[in-house]
PDB file of C-alpha atoms in Angstrom:
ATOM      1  CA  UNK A  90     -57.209 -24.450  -7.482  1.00 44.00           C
ATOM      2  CA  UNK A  91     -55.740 -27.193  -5.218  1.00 44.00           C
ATOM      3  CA  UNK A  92     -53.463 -28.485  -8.071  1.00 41.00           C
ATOM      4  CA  UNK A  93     -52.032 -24.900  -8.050  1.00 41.00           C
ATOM      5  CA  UNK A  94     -51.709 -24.618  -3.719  1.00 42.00           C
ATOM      6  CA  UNK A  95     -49.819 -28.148  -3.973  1.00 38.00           C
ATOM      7  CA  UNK A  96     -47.794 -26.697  -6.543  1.00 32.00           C
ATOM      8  CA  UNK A  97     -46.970 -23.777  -3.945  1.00 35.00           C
ATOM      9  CA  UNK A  98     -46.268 -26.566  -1.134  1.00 34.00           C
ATOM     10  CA  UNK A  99     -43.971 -28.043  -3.039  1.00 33.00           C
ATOM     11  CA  UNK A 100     -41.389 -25.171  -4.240  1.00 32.00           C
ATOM     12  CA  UNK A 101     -41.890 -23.676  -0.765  1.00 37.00           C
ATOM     13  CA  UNK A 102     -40.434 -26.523   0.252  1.00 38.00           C
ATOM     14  CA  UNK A 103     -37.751 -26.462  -2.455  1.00 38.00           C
ATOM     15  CA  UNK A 104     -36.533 -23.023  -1.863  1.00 36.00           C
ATOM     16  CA  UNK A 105     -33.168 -22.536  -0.307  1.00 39.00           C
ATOM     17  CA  UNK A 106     -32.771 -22.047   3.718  1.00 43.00           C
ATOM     18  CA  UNK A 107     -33.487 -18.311   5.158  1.00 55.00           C
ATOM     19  CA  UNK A 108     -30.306 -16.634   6.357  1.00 77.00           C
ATOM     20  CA  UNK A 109     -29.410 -16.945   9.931  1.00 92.00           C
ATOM     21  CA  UNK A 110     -29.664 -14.131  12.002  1.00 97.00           C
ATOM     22  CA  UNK A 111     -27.416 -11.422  12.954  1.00 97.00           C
ATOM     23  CA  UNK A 112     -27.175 -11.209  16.775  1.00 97.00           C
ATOM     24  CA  UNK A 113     -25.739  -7.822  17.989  1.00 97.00           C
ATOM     25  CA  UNK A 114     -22.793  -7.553  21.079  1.00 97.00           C
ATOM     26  CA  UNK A 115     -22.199  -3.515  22.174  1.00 97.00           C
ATOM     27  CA  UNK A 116     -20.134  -3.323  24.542  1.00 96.00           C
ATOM     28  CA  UNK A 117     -20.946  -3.641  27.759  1.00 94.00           C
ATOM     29  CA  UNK A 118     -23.353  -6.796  26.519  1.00 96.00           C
ATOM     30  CA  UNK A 119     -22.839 -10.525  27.322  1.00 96.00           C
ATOM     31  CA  UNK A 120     -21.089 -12.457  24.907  1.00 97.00           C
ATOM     32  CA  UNK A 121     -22.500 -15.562  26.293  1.00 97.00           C
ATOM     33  CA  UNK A 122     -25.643 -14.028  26.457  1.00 97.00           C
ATOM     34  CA  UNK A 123     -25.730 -13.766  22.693  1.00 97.00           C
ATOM     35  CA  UNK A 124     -24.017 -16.752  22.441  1.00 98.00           C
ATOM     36  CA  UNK A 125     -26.325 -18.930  23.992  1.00 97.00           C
ATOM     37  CA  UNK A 126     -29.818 -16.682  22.637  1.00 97.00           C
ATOM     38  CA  UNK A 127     -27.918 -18.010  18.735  1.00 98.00           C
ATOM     39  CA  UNK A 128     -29.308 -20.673  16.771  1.00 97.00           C
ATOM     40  CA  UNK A 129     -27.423 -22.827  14.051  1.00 97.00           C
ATOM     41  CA  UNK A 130     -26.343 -20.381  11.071  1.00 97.00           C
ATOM     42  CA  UNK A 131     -26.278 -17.301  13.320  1.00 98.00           C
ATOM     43  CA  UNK A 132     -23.814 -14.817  13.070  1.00 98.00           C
ATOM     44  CA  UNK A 133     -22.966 -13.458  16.644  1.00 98.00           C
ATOM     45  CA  UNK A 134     -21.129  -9.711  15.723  1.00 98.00           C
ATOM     46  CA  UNK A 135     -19.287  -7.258  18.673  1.00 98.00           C
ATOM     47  CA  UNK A 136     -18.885  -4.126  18.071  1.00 97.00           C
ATOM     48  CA  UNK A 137     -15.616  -3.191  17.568  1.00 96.00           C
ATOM     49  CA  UNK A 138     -13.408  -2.355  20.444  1.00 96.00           C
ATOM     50  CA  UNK A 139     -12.628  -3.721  23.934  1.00 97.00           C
ATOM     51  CA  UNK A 140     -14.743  -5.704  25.657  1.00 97.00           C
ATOM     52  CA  UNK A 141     -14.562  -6.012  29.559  1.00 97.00           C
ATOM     53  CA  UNK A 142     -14.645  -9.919  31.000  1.00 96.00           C
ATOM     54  CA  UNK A 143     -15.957 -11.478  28.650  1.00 95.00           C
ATOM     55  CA  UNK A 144     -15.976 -15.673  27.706  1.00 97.00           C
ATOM     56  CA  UNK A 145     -18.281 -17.941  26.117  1.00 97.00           C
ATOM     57  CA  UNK A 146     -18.809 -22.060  25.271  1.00 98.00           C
ATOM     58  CA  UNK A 147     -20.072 -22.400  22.038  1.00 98.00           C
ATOM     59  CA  UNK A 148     -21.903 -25.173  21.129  1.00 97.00           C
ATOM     60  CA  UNK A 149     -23.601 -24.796  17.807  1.00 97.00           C
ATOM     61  CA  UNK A 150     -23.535 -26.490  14.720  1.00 96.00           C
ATOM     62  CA  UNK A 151     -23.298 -23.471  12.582  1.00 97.00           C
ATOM     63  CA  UNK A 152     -21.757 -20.331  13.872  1.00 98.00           C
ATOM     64  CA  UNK A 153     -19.742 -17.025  13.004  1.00 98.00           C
ATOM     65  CA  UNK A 154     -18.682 -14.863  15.633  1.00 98.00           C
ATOM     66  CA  UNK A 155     -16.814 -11.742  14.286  1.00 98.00           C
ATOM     67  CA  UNK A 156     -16.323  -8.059  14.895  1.00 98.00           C
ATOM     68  CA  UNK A 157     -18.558  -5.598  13.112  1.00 96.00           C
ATOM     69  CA  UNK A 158     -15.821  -3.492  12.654  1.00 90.00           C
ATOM     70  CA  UNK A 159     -11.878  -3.531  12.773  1.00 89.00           C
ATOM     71  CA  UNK A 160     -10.855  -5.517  16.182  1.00 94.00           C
ATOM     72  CA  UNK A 161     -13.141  -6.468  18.754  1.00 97.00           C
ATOM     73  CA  UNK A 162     -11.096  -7.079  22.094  1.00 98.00           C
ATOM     74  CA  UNK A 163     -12.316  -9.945  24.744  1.00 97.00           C
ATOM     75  CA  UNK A 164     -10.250  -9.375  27.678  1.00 96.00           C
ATOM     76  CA  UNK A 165     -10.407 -11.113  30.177  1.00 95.00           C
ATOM     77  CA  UNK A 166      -9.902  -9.882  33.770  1.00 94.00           C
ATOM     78  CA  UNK A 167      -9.962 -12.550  35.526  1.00 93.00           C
ATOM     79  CA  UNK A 168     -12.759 -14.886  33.726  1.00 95.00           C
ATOM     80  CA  UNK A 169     -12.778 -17.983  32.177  1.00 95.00           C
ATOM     81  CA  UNK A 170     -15.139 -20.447  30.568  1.00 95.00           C
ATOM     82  CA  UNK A 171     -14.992 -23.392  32.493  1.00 96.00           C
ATOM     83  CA  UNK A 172     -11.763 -23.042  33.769  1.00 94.00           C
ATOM     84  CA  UNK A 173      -9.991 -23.622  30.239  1.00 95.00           C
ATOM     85  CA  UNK A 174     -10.828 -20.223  28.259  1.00 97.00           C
ATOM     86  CA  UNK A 175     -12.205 -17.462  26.902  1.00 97.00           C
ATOM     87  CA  UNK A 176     -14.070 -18.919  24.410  1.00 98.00           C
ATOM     88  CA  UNK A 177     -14.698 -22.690  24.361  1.00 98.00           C
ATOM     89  CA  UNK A 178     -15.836 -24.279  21.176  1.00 98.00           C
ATOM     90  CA  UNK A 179     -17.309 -27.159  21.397  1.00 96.00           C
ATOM     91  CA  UNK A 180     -19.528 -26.881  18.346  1.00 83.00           C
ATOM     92  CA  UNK A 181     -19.827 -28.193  14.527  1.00 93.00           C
ATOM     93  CA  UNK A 182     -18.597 -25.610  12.090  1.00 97.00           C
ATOM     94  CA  UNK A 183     -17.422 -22.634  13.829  1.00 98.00           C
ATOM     95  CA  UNK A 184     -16.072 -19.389  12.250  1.00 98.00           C
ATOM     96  CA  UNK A 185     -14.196 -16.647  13.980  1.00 98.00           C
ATOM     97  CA  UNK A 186     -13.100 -13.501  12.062  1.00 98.00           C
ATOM     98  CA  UNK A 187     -11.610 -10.247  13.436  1.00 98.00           C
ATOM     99  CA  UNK A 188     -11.400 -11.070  17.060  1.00 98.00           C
ATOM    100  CA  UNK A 189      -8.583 -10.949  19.536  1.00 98.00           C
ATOM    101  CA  UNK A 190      -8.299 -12.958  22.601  1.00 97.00           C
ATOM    102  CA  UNK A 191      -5.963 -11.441  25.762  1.00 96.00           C
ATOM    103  CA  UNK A 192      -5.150 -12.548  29.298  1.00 92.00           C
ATOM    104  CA  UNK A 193      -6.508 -15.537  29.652  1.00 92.00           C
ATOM    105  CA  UNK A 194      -5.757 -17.325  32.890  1.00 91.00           C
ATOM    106  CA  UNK A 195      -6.973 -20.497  34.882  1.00 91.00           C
ATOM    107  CA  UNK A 196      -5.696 -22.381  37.982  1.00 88.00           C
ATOM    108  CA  UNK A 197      -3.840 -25.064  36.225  1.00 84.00           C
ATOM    109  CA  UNK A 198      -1.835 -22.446  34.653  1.00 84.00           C
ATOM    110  CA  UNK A 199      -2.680 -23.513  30.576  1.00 86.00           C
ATOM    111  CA  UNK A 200      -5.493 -20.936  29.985  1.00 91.00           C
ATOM    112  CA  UNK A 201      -6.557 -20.090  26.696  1.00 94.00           C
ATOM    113  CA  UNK A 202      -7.706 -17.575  24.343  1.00 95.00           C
ATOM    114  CA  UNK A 203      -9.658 -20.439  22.933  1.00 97.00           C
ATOM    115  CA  UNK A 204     -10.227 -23.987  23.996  1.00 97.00           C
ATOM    116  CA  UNK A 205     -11.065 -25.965  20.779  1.00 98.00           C
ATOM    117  CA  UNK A 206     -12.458 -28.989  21.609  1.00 97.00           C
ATOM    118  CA  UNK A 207     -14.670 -30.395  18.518  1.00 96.00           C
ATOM    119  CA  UNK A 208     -15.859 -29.543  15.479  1.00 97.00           C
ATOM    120  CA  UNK A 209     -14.307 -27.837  12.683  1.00 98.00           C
ATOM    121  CA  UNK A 210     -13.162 -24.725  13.617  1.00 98.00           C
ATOM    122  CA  UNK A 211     -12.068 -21.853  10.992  1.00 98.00           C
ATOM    123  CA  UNK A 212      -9.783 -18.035  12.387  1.00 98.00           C
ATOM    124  CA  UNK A 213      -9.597 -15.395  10.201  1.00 98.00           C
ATOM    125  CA  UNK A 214      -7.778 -12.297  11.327  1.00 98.00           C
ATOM    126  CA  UNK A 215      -7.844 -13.051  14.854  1.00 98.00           C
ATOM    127  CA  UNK A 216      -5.166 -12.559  17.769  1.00 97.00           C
ATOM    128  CA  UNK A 217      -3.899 -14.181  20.837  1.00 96.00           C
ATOM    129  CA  UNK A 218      -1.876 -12.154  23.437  1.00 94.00           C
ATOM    130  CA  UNK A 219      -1.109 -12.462  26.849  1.00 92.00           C
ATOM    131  CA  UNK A 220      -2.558 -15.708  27.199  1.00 92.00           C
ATOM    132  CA  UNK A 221      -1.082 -18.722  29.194  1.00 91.00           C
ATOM    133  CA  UNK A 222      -1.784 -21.008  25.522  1.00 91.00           C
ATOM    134  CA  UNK A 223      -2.784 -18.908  22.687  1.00 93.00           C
ATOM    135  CA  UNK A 224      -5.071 -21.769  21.385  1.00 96.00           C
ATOM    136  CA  UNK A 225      -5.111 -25.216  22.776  1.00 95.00           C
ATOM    137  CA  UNK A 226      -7.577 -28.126  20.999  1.00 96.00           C
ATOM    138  CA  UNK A 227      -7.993 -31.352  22.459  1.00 94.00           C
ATOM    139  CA  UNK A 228      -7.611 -34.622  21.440  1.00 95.00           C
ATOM    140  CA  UNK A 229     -10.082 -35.979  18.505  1.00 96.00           C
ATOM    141  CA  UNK A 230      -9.566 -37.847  15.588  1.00 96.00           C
ATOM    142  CA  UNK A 231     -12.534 -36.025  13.331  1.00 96.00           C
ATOM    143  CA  UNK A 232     -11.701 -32.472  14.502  1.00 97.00           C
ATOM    144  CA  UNK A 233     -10.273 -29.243  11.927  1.00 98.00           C
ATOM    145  CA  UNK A 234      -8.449 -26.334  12.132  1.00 98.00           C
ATOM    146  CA  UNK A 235      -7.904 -24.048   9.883  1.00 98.00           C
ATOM    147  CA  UNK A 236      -6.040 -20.320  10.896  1.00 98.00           C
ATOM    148  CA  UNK A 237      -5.181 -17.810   8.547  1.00 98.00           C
ATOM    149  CA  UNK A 238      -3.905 -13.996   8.940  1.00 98.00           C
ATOM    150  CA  UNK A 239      -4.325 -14.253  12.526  1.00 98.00           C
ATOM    151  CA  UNK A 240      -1.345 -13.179  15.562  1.00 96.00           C
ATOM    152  CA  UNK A 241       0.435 -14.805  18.396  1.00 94.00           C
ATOM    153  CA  UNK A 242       2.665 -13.645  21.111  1.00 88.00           C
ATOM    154  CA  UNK A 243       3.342 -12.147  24.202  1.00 76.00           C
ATOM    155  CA  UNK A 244       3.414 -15.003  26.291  1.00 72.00           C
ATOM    156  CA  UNK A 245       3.434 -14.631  29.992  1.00 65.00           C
ATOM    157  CA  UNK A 246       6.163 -15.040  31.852  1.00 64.00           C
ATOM    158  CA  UNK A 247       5.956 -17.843  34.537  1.00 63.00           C
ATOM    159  CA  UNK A 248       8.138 -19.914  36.054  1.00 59.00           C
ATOM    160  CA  UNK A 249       7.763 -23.734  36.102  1.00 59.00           C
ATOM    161  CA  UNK A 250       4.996 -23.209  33.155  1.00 63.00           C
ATOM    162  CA  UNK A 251       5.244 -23.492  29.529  1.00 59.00           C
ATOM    163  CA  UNK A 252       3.126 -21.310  27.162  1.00 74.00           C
ATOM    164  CA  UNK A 253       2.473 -22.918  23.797  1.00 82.00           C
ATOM    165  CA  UNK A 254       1.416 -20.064  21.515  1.00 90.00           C
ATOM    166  CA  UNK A 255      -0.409 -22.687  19.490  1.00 91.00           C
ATOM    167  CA  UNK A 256      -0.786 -26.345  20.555  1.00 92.00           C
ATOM    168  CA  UNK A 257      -3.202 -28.480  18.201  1.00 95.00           C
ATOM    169  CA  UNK A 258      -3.524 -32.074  20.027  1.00 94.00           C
ATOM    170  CA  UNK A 259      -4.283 -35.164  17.828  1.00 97.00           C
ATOM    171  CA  UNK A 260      -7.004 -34.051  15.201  1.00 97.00           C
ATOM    172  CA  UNK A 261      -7.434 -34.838  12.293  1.00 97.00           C
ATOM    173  CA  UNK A 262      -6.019 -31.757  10.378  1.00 98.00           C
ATOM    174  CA  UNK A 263      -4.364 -27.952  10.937  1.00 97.00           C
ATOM    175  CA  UNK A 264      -4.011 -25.404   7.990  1.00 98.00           C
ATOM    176  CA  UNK A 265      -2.337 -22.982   9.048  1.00 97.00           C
ATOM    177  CA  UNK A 266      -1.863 -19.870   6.566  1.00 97.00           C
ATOM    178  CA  UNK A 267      -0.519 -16.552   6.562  1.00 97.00           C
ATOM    179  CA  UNK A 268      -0.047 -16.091   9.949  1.00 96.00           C
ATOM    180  CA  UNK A 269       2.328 -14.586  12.808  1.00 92.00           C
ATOM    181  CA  UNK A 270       4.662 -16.009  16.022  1.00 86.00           C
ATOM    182  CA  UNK A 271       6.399 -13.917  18.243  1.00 77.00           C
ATOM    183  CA  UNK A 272       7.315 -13.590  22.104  1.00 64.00           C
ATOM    184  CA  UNK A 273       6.872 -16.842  23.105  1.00 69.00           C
ATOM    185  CA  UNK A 274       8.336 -17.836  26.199  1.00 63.00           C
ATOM    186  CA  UNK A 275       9.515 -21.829  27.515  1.00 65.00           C
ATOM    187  CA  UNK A 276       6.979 -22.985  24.990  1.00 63.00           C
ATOM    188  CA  UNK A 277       6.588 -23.912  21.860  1.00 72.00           C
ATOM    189  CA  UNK A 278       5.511 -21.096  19.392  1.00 82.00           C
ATOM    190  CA  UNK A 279       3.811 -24.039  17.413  1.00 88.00           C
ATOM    191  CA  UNK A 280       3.130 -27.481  18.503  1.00 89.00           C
ATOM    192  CA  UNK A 281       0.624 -29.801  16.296  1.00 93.00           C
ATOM    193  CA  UNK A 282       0.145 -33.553  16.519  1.00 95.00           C
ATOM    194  CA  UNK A 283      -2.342 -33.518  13.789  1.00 96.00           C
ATOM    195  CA  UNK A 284      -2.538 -36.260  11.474  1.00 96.00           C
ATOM    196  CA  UNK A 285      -2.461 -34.121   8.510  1.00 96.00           C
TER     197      UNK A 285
END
């Protein structure tokens, strides 16, 4: 009988990771709430549709944040994420799918739909309007990007500033795939230092 329960020990251990969790946004929500309530491997959905002043820091190793259905909107009147975005990600692997980022503003004028900082960071069918930067990383050596099928445009129009749509510091690599520039203004629609 014990020769059997060790037996049980030991493929329980063996068996593959449970599934993260699927954390729920409606609107009206937090984002940040959820945000912060995920663990590593969550997926973090919004419903679909505008959402009201919203921003978040993400600092997970494992995360997707995605609509649930079509578009979900983060506008956002007048908020930031530590005075750089709407969504800061300063996490490991990060995934974003479906979402789109608009009006982003901050006191030093370079506000972004989202701050990339670290990590690897993967888009999918998102877009950036209205934003003072689109999507702005900093600078580190280790760090990925990858966008595909996502938007930018619609830059605002201010003087003395310049509004990259896209503007990848030094990392070590951007793919960038299948996706759209338009309406830029005084800026650069892309600007990458990457390494690769």
């Amino acid at each position: 009988m014990k020769r059997r329960e060790g037996l049980a020990v030991l493929l329980a251990g063996l068996a593959p990771a449970a599934q993260g969790r699927t954390l729920r946004v409606n609107r009206g929500d937090r984002l940040q709430d959820a945000v912060a309530a995920a663990r590593d491997g969550d997926v973090v959905e919004l419903e679909g549709g505008d959402h009201q002043g919203q921003t978040a820091v993400i600092t997970q190793d494992r995360l997707t944040l995605r609509a649930a259905a079509g578009t979900a909107v983060l506008h956002a009147d007048g908020l930031h994420a530590e005075g750089k975005a709407l969504v800061v990600v300063r996490g490991g692997r990060v995934r974003l799918e479906g979402i789109e980022f608009r009006g982003a503003r901050v006191p030093h004028g370079n506000g972004a739909g989202i701050r990339f900082e670290r990590g690897a960071l993967t888009l999918q069918r998102c877009r950036f309007f209205d934003n003072e930067m689109g999507l702005l990383s900093a600078d580190v050596a280790d760090a990925e990007l990858t966008i595909d099928d996502c938007d930018f445009g619609q830059a605002p129009r201010h003087e003395g500033l310049l509004h990259h749509l896209l503007y990848v510091g030094r990392i070590g690599s951007l793919r960038l795939t299948g996706s759209r520039f338009s309406g830029g203004w005084r800026g650069h629609l892309v600007k990458s230092r990457a390494a690769v």
